[in-house]
Amino acid sequence: AQTVTQSQPEMSVQEAETVTLSCTYDTSESDYYLFWYKQPPSRQMILVIRQEAYKQQNATENRFSVNFQKAAKSFSLKISDSQLGDAAMYFCASTNNAGKSTFGDGTTLTVKP
Amino acid sequence: GAGVSQSPSNKVTEKGKDVELRCDPISGHTALYWYRQSLGQGLEFLIYFQGNSAPDKSGLPSDRFSAERTGGSVSTLTIQRTQQEDSAVYLCASSQNRGRANEQFFGPGTRLTVL
């Protein structure tokens, strides 16, 4: 079984500043992937970044990076140099070997100009 | 290229009626997923398909919900005798296969309102 918890329903950040979104998870799987997805208002969900649990190196995609702490089962997302277009709902997800994904409840990010 | 499409985009129905929601995945994607998203909430897993078979139906909320996939492509989610609590956005996603590493590509969703 997998559970994913996002403890911050809402976050805000000033444009050009850095923000970190939290995610903790629990799984009985020995190998799994973790994802962050972004859902802009009235737009489709898209992938932001993914991390394989076996890799110790934190994934990075341009201004987006993760802090993966496997022992603590923590997978936070850091957004650097925040832009207005980053405003969205962000979902953390865990996917097991069978391809089944469990999503958190999401964090709504507001970017202030 | 074409992404995942869903139809209708909005559906308003009366309590007790049956509804069918359609999903067209990305061509060549063998895995297909259905989720339900209530207003401002996370995604609730409903069912997924690998090809035409559904190895995991554990997320279907009740026997009023069913889904099928034909030809390894289009999928239909059917809700019988709809209830007001069925009101939500129903999202479909597809991926190249069902492996854990694969990104899911989401459709725009069908917003279902049950009066």
PDB file of C-alpha atoms in Angstrom:
ATOM      1  CA  ALA A   1       0.000   0.000   0.000  1.00  0.00           C
ATOM      2  CA  GLN A   2       1.092   3.549  -0.652  1.00  0.00           C
ATOM      3  CA  THR A   3       0.146   6.794   1.057  1.00  0.00           C
ATOM      4  CA  VAL A   4       1.209  10.310   0.140  1.00  0.00           C
ATOM      5  CA  THR A   5       0.787  13.325   2.404  1.00  0.00           C
ATOM      6  CA  GLN A   6       1.094  16.970   1.461  1.00  0.00           C
ATOM      7  CA  SER A   7       0.784  18.955   4.663  1.00  0.00           C
ATOM      8  CA  GLN A   8       0.608  22.404   3.079  1.00  0.00           C
ATOM      9  CA  PRO A   9      -2.787  23.036   1.430  1.00  0.00           C
ATOM     10  CA  GLU A  10      -1.642  26.511   0.324  1.00  0.00           C
ATOM     11  CA  MET A  11       1.668  28.277  -0.133  1.00  0.00           C
ATOM     12  CA  SER A  12       2.643  31.651  -1.513  1.00  0.00           C
ATOM     13  CA  VAL A  13       5.903  33.048  -2.810  1.00  0.00           C
ATOM     14  CA  GLN A  14       7.112  36.368  -4.112  1.00  0.00           C
ATOM     15  CA  GLU A  15       8.098  36.432  -7.755  1.00  0.00           C
ATOM     16  CA  ALA A  16      11.825  35.618  -8.186  1.00  0.00           C
ATOM     17  CA  GLU A  17      12.027  34.056  -4.718  1.00  0.00           C
ATOM     18  CA  THR A  18      12.408  30.389  -3.792  1.00  0.00           C
ATOM     19  CA  VAL A  19       9.719  28.163  -2.326  1.00  0.00           C
ATOM     20  CA  THR A  20       9.716  24.573  -1.071  1.00  0.00           C
ATOM     21  CA  LEU A  21       6.671  22.319  -1.159  1.00  0.00           C
ATOM     22  CA  SER A  22       6.617  19.390   1.241  1.00  0.00           C
ATOM     23  CA  CYS A  23       5.652  15.794   0.638  1.00  0.00           C
ATOM     24  CA  THR A  24       5.964  12.684   2.751  1.00  0.00           C
ATOM     25  CA  TYR A  25       5.043   9.201   1.673  1.00  0.00           C
ATOM     26  CA  ASP A  26       4.853   5.662   2.888  1.00  0.00           C
ATOM     27  CA  THR A  27       5.144   2.522   0.807  1.00  0.00           C
ATOM     28  CA  SER A  28       5.794  -1.169   1.237  1.00  0.00           C
ATOM     29  CA  GLU A  29       7.478  -1.335  -2.177  1.00  0.00           C
ATOM     30  CA  SER A  30      11.193  -1.956  -2.472  1.00  0.00           C
ATOM     31  CA  ASP A  31      11.457   0.152  -5.580  1.00  0.00           C
ATOM     32  CA  TYR A  32       9.242   2.958  -6.692  1.00  0.00           C
ATOM     33  CA  TYR A  33       9.231   6.308  -8.393  1.00  0.00           C
ATOM     34  CA  LEU A  34       8.196   9.646  -7.017  1.00  0.00           C
ATOM     35  CA  PHE A  35       6.706  12.427  -9.094  1.00  0.00           C
ATOM     36  CA  TRP A  36       5.653  16.023  -8.842  1.00  0.00           C
ATOM     37  CA  TYR A  37       2.867  17.081 -11.167  1.00  0.00           C
ATOM     38  CA  LYS A  38       1.576  20.603 -11.783  1.00  0.00           C
ATOM     39  CA  GLN A  39      -2.071  21.463 -12.482  1.00  0.00           C
ATOM     40  CA  PRO A  40      -2.451  25.102 -13.608  1.00  0.00           C
ATOM     41  CA  PRO A  41      -5.890  26.679 -13.241  1.00  0.00           C
ATOM     42  CA  SER A  42      -8.261  25.244 -15.839  1.00  0.00           C
ATOM     43  CA  ARG A  43      -5.419  23.446 -17.557  1.00  0.00           C
ATOM     44  CA  GLN A  44      -4.194  19.899 -17.803  1.00  0.00           C
ATOM     45  CA  MET A  45      -1.909  18.225 -15.307  1.00  0.00           C
ATOM     46  CA  ILE A  46       1.697  17.987 -16.464  1.00  0.00           C
ATOM     47  CA  LEU A  47       4.817  16.345 -15.105  1.00  0.00           C
ATOM     48  CA  VAL A  48       7.294  18.604 -13.327  1.00  0.00           C
ATOM     49  CA  ILE A  49       9.966  16.181 -12.155  1.00  0.00           C
ATOM     50  CA  ARG A  50      10.504  12.523 -11.268  1.00  0.00           C
ATOM     51  CA  GLN A  51      12.874  10.636  -8.968  1.00  0.00           C
ATOM     52  CA  GLU A  52      13.732   6.944  -8.819  1.00  0.00           C
ATOM     53  CA  ALA A  53      13.915   5.734  -5.259  1.00  0.00           C
ATOM     54  CA  TYR A  54      17.153   3.814  -5.895  1.00  0.00           C
ATOM     55  CA  LYS A  55      19.000   6.937  -6.963  1.00  0.00           C
ATOM     56  CA  GLN A  56      20.560   8.988  -4.228  1.00  0.00           C
ATOM     57  CA  GLN A  57      21.199  11.997  -6.419  1.00  0.00           C
ATOM     58  CA  ASN A  58      18.399  14.519  -6.299  1.00  0.00           C
ATOM     59  CA  ALA A  59      16.641  15.147  -9.607  1.00  0.00           C
ATOM     60  CA  THR A  60      16.816  18.601 -11.155  1.00  0.00           C
ATOM     61  CA  GLU A  61      14.891  20.142 -14.043  1.00  0.00           C
ATOM     62  CA  ASN A  62      15.912  23.736 -14.680  1.00  0.00           C
ATOM     63  CA  ARG A  63      14.425  25.813 -11.822  1.00  0.00           C
ATOM     64  CA  PHE A  64      12.830  22.753 -10.197  1.00  0.00           C
ATOM     65  CA  SER A  65      14.707  20.402  -7.912  1.00  0.00           C
ATOM     66  CA  VAL A  66      13.839  17.864  -5.273  1.00  0.00           C
ATOM     67  CA  ASN A  67      15.208  17.026  -1.856  1.00  0.00           C
ATOM     68  CA  PHE A  68      14.754  13.271  -1.589  1.00  0.00           C
ATOM     69  CA  GLN A  69      15.341  11.860   1.894  1.00  0.00           C
ATOM     70  CA  LYS A  70      14.633   8.148   1.531  1.00  0.00           C
ATOM     71  CA  ALA A  71      15.069   7.197   5.167  1.00  0.00           C
ATOM     72  CA  ALA A  72      12.700   9.935   6.228  1.00  0.00           C
ATOM     73  CA  LYS A  73      10.348   9.186   3.309  1.00  0.00           C
ATOM     74  CA  SER A  74      10.376  12.816   2.345  1.00  0.00           C
ATOM     75  CA  PHE A  75      10.269  14.235  -1.169  1.00  0.00           C
ATOM     76  CA  SER A  76      10.090  18.015  -1.260  1.00  0.00           C
ATOM     77  CA  LEU A  77      10.016  20.214  -4.351  1.00  0.00           C
ATOM     78  CA  LYS A  78      12.059  23.405  -4.541  1.00  0.00           C
ATOM     79  CA  ILE A  79      11.141  26.049  -7.077  1.00  0.00           C
ATOM     80  CA  SER A  80      13.836  28.666  -7.598  1.00  0.00           C
ATOM     81  CA  ASP A  81      13.362  32.088  -9.181  1.00  0.00           C
ATOM     82  CA  SER A  82       9.578  31.692  -9.021  1.00  0.00           C
ATOM     83  CA  GLN A  83       7.623  32.985 -11.973  1.00  0.00           C
ATOM     84  CA  LEU A  84       3.974  33.982 -12.314  1.00  0.00           C
ATOM     85  CA  GLY A  85       3.450  30.962 -14.536  1.00  0.00           C
ATOM     86  CA  ASP A  86       4.403  28.677 -11.673  1.00  0.00           C
ATOM     87  CA  ALA A  87       1.081  29.426  -9.968  1.00  0.00           C
ATOM     88  CA  ALA A  88      -0.777  26.132  -9.896  1.00  0.00           C
ATOM     89  CA  MET A  89      -1.780  23.193  -7.760  1.00  0.00           C
ATOM     90  CA  TYR A  90       1.139  20.827  -7.240  1.00  0.00           C
ATOM     91  CA  PHE A  91       0.659  17.136  -6.593  1.00  0.00           C
ATOM     92  CA  CYS A  92       3.152  14.687  -5.205  1.00  0.00           C
ATOM     93  CA  ALA A  93       2.728  11.065  -6.320  1.00  0.00           C
ATOM     94  CA  SER A  94       4.260   7.675  -5.684  1.00  0.00           C
ATOM     95  CA  THR A  95       4.170   4.904  -8.305  1.00  0.00           C
ATOM     96  CA  ASN A  96       4.837   1.259  -7.540  1.00  0.00           C
ATOM     97  CA  ASN A  97       6.154  -1.559  -9.706  1.00  0.00           C
ATOM     98  CA  ALA A  98       2.687  -2.327 -11.019  1.00  0.00           C
ATOM     99  CA  GLY A  99       2.342   1.213 -12.252  1.00  0.00           C
ATOM    100  CA  LYS A 100      -0.286   2.204  -9.725  1.00  0.00           C
ATOM    101  CA  SER A 101       0.051   5.801  -8.613  1.00  0.00           C
ATOM    102  CA  THR A 102      -1.083   7.356  -5.355  1.00  0.00           C
ATOM    103  CA  PHE A 103      -1.421  11.128  -5.233  1.00  0.00           C
ATOM    104  CA  GLY A 104      -1.389  13.570  -2.358  1.00  0.00           C
ATOM    105  CA  ASP A 105      -4.145  16.126  -1.824  1.00  0.00           C
ATOM    106  CA  GLY A 106      -2.139  18.869  -3.491  1.00  0.00           C
ATOM    107  CA  THR A 107      -0.642  22.240  -2.568  1.00  0.00           C
ATOM    108  CA  THR A 108      -1.970  25.397  -4.165  1.00  0.00           C
ATOM    109  CA  LEU A 109       0.904  27.754  -4.944  1.00  0.00           C
ATOM    110  CA  THR A 110       0.288  31.473  -5.370  1.00  0.00           C
ATOM    111  CA  VAL A 111       3.003  33.642  -6.896  1.00  0.00           C
ATOM    112  CA  LYS A 112       2.855  37.316  -5.948  1.00  0.00           C
ATOM    113  CA  PRO A 113       4.193  39.916  -8.378  1.00  0.00           C
TER     114      PRO A 113
ATOM    115  CA  GLY B   1       0.954  15.548 -31.669  1.00  0.00           C
ATOM    116  CA  ALA B   2      -2.408  14.708 -30.178  1.00  0.00           C
ATOM    117  CA  GLY B   3      -2.616  14.386 -26.442  1.00  0.00           C
ATOM    118  CA  VAL B   4      -5.152  12.594 -24.300  1.00  0.00           C
ATOM    119  CA  SER B   5      -8.672  13.719 -25.072  1.00  0.00           C
ATOM    120  CA  GLN B   6     -11.834  13.285 -23.046  1.00  0.00           C
ATOM    121  CA  SER B   7     -15.467  13.811 -23.847  1.00  0.00           C
ATOM    122  CA  PRO B   8     -17.712  15.393 -22.950  1.00  0.00           C
ATOM    123  CA  SER B   9     -15.862  18.234 -21.255  1.00  0.00           C
ATOM    124  CA  ASN B  10     -18.904  18.916 -19.106  1.00  0.00           C
ATOM    125  CA  LYS B  11     -21.864  16.749 -18.240  1.00  0.00           C
ATOM    126  CA  VAL B  12     -24.884  17.723 -16.211  1.00  0.00           C
ATOM    127  CA  THR B  13     -27.270  14.933 -15.359  1.00  0.00           C
ATOM    128  CA  GLU B  14     -30.129  14.187 -13.037  1.00  0.00           C
ATOM    129  CA  LYS B  15     -29.805  11.901 -10.073  1.00  0.00           C
ATOM    130  CA  GLY B  16     -30.544   8.319 -11.060  1.00  0.00           C
ATOM    131  CA  LYS B  17     -29.476   8.641 -14.702  1.00  0.00           C
ATOM    132  CA  ASP B  18     -26.602   6.712 -16.243  1.00  0.00           C
ATOM    133  CA  VAL B  19     -23.611   8.530 -17.768  1.00  0.00           C
ATOM    134  CA  GLU B  20     -20.742   7.480 -20.015  1.00  0.00           C
ATOM    135  CA  LEU B  21     -17.419   9.265 -20.033  1.00  0.00           C
ATOM    136  CA  ARG B  22     -14.963   8.693 -22.839  1.00  0.00           C
ATOM    137  CA  CYS B  23     -11.181   8.786 -22.961  1.00  0.00           C
ATOM    138  CA  ASP B  24      -8.947   8.678 -26.059  1.00  0.00           C
ATOM    139  CA  PRO B  25      -5.349   8.001 -24.975  1.00  0.00           C
ATOM    140  CA  ILE B  26      -2.209   8.939 -26.814  1.00  0.00           C
ATOM    141  CA  SER B  27      -1.675   6.564 -29.725  1.00  0.00           C
ATOM    142  CA  GLY B  28       0.590   3.677 -28.747  1.00  0.00           C
ATOM    143  CA  HIS B  29       0.148   4.098 -25.006  1.00  0.00           C
ATOM    144  CA  THR B  30      -0.733   0.740 -23.518  1.00  0.00           C
ATOM    145  CA  ALA B  31      -1.566   1.885 -20.002  1.00  0.00           C
ATOM    146  CA  LEU B  32      -4.669   3.942 -19.232  1.00  0.00           C
ATOM    147  CA  TYR B  33      -5.809   5.320 -15.909  1.00  0.00           C
ATOM    148  CA  TRP B  34      -9.019   6.829 -14.535  1.00  0.00           C
ATOM    149  CA  TYR B  35      -9.018   9.169 -11.545  1.00  0.00           C
ATOM    150  CA  ARG B  36     -11.652  11.231  -9.771  1.00  0.00           C
ATOM    151  CA  GLN B  37     -10.892  14.706  -8.462  1.00  0.00           C
ATOM    152  CA  SER B  38     -13.356  16.426  -6.179  1.00  0.00           C
ATOM    153  CA  LEU B  39     -13.287  20.214  -6.003  1.00  0.00           C
ATOM    154  CA  GLY B  40      -9.861  21.398  -4.866  1.00  0.00           C
ATOM    155  CA  GLN B  41      -8.863  17.914  -3.775  1.00  0.00           C
ATOM    156  CA  GLY B  42      -6.321  15.318  -4.763  1.00  0.00           C
ATOM    157  CA  LEU B  43      -6.720  12.533  -7.245  1.00  0.00           C
ATOM    158  CA  GLU B  44      -8.584   9.403  -6.254  1.00  0.00           C
ATOM    159  CA  PHE B  45      -7.477   6.348  -8.226  1.00  0.00           C
ATOM    160  CA  LEU B  46     -10.371   4.474  -9.820  1.00  0.00           C
ATOM    161  CA  ILE B  47      -9.020   1.886 -12.261  1.00  0.00           C
ATOM    162  CA  TYR B  48      -6.233   1.261 -14.704  1.00  0.00           C
ATOM    163  CA  PHE B  49      -5.862  -0.796 -17.864  1.00  0.00           C
ATOM    164  CA  GLN B  50      -2.878  -2.518 -19.392  1.00  0.00           C
ATOM    165  CA  GLY B  51      -4.041  -3.126 -22.927  1.00  0.00           C
ATOM    166  CA  ASN B  52      -7.669  -4.167 -22.677  1.00  0.00           C
ATOM    167  CA  SER B  53      -7.416  -5.822 -19.290  1.00  0.00           C
ATOM    168  CA  ALA B  54      -7.917  -4.116 -15.951  1.00  0.00           C
ATOM    169  CA  PRO B  55      -5.609  -5.752 -13.394  1.00  0.00           C
ATOM    170  CA  ASP B  56      -6.612  -3.325 -10.684  1.00  0.00           C
ATOM    171  CA  LYS B  57     -10.218  -2.270 -10.161  1.00  0.00           C
ATOM    172  CA  SER B  58      -9.772  -1.674  -6.470  1.00  0.00           C
ATOM    173  CA  GLY B  59     -10.481   2.030  -6.671  1.00  0.00           C
ATOM    174  CA  LEU B  60     -13.980   1.813  -8.109  1.00  0.00           C
ATOM    175  CA  PRO B  61     -16.210   3.306  -5.367  1.00  0.00           C
ATOM    176  CA  SER B  62     -19.173   0.988  -5.896  1.00  0.00           C
ATOM    177  CA  ASP B  63     -20.694  -1.492  -8.322  1.00  0.00           C
ATOM    178  CA  ARG B  64     -22.407   1.446 -10.028  1.00  0.00           C
ATOM    179  CA  PHE B  65     -19.036   2.251 -11.585  1.00  0.00           C
ATOM    180  CA  SER B  66     -17.598   0.212 -14.431  1.00  0.00           C
ATOM    181  CA  ALA B  67     -15.053   0.757 -17.165  1.00  0.00           C
ATOM    182  CA  GLU B  68     -13.975  -0.930 -20.326  1.00  0.00           C
ATOM    183  CA  ARG B  69     -11.328  -0.488 -22.935  1.00  0.00           C
ATOM    184  CA  THR B  70     -11.568  -1.794 -26.448  1.00  0.00           C
ATOM    185  CA  GLY B  71      -8.846  -2.353 -29.020  1.00  0.00           C
ATOM    186  CA  GLY B  72      -6.244  -1.239 -26.549  1.00  0.00           C
ATOM    187  CA  SER B  73      -7.299   2.331 -27.189  1.00  0.00           C
ATOM    188  CA  VAL B  74     -10.505   4.133 -26.248  1.00  0.00           C
ATOM    189  CA  SER B  75     -11.905   3.663 -22.760  1.00  0.00           C
ATOM    190  CA  THR B  76     -15.354   4.347 -21.374  1.00  0.00           C
ATOM    191  CA  LEU B  77     -16.171   4.919 -17.718  1.00  0.00           C
ATOM    192  CA  THR B  78     -19.833   4.274 -16.964  1.00  0.00           C
ATOM    193  CA  ILE B  79     -21.641   5.425 -13.853  1.00  0.00           C
ATOM    194  CA  GLN B  80     -25.083   3.923 -13.364  1.00  0.00           C
ATOM    195  CA  ARG B  81     -27.840   5.462 -11.283  1.00  0.00           C
ATOM    196  CA  THR B  82     -25.769   8.573 -10.578  1.00  0.00           C
ATOM    197  CA  GLN B  83     -25.808  10.139  -7.136  1.00  0.00           C
ATOM    198  CA  GLN B  84     -24.989  13.699  -6.102  1.00  0.00           C
ATOM    199  CA  GLU B  85     -21.777  12.511  -4.462  1.00  0.00           C
ATOM    200  CA  ASP B  86     -20.572  11.366  -7.892  1.00  0.00           C
ATOM    201  CA  SER B  87     -20.176  15.032  -8.885  1.00  0.00           C
ATOM    202  CA  ALA B  88     -16.479  15.599  -9.576  1.00  0.00           C
ATOM    203  CA  VAL B  89     -13.945  15.973 -12.362  1.00  0.00           C
ATOM    204  CA  TYR B  90     -13.040  12.627 -13.899  1.00  0.00           C
ATOM    205  CA  LEU B  91      -9.516  12.560 -15.256  1.00  0.00           C
ATOM    206  CA  CYS B  92      -8.035  10.082 -17.661  1.00  0.00           C
ATOM    207  CA  ALA B  93      -4.301   9.549 -18.180  1.00  0.00           C
ATOM    208  CA  SER B  94      -2.206   7.307 -20.364  1.00  0.00           C
ATOM    209  CA  SER B  95       1.407   6.168 -20.360  1.00  0.00           C
ATOM    210  CA  GLN B  96       3.614   4.132 -22.648  1.00  0.00           C
ATOM    211  CA  ASN B  97       3.273   1.155 -20.363  1.00  0.00           C
ATOM    212  CA  ARG B  98       2.394   0.573 -16.765  1.00  0.00           C
ATOM    213  CA  GLY B  99       5.951   0.619 -15.400  1.00  0.00           C
ATOM    214  CA  ARG B 100       6.682   2.699 -12.362  1.00  0.00           C
ATOM    215  CA  ALA B 101       8.977   5.070 -14.215  1.00  0.00           C
ATOM    216  CA  ASN B 102       6.519   6.175 -16.800  1.00  0.00           C
ATOM    217  CA  GLU B 103       5.117   9.651 -16.904  1.00  0.00           C
ATOM    218  CA  GLN B 104       1.348   9.824 -17.094  1.00  0.00           C
ATOM    219  CA  PHE B 105      -0.128  12.188 -19.650  1.00  0.00           C
ATOM    220  CA  PHE B 106      -3.422  13.598 -18.491  1.00  0.00           C
ATOM    221  CA  GLY B 107      -6.505  14.649 -20.389  1.00  0.00           C
ATOM    222  CA  PRO B 108      -8.452  17.836 -19.620  1.00  0.00           C
ATOM    223  CA  GLY B 109     -11.074  15.940 -17.639  1.00  0.00           C
ATOM    224  CA  THR B 110     -14.852  15.640 -17.682  1.00  0.00           C
ATOM    225  CA  ARG B 111     -16.679  17.757 -15.128  1.00  0.00           C
ATOM    226  CA  LEU B 112     -19.708  15.770 -13.981  1.00  0.00           C
ATOM    227  CA  THR B 113     -22.515  17.514 -12.125  1.00  0.00           C
ATOM    228  CA  VAL B 114     -25.335  15.431 -10.729  1.00  0.00           C
ATOM    229  CA  LEU B 115     -28.401  17.478  -9.821  1.00  0.00           C
TER     230      LEU B 115
END
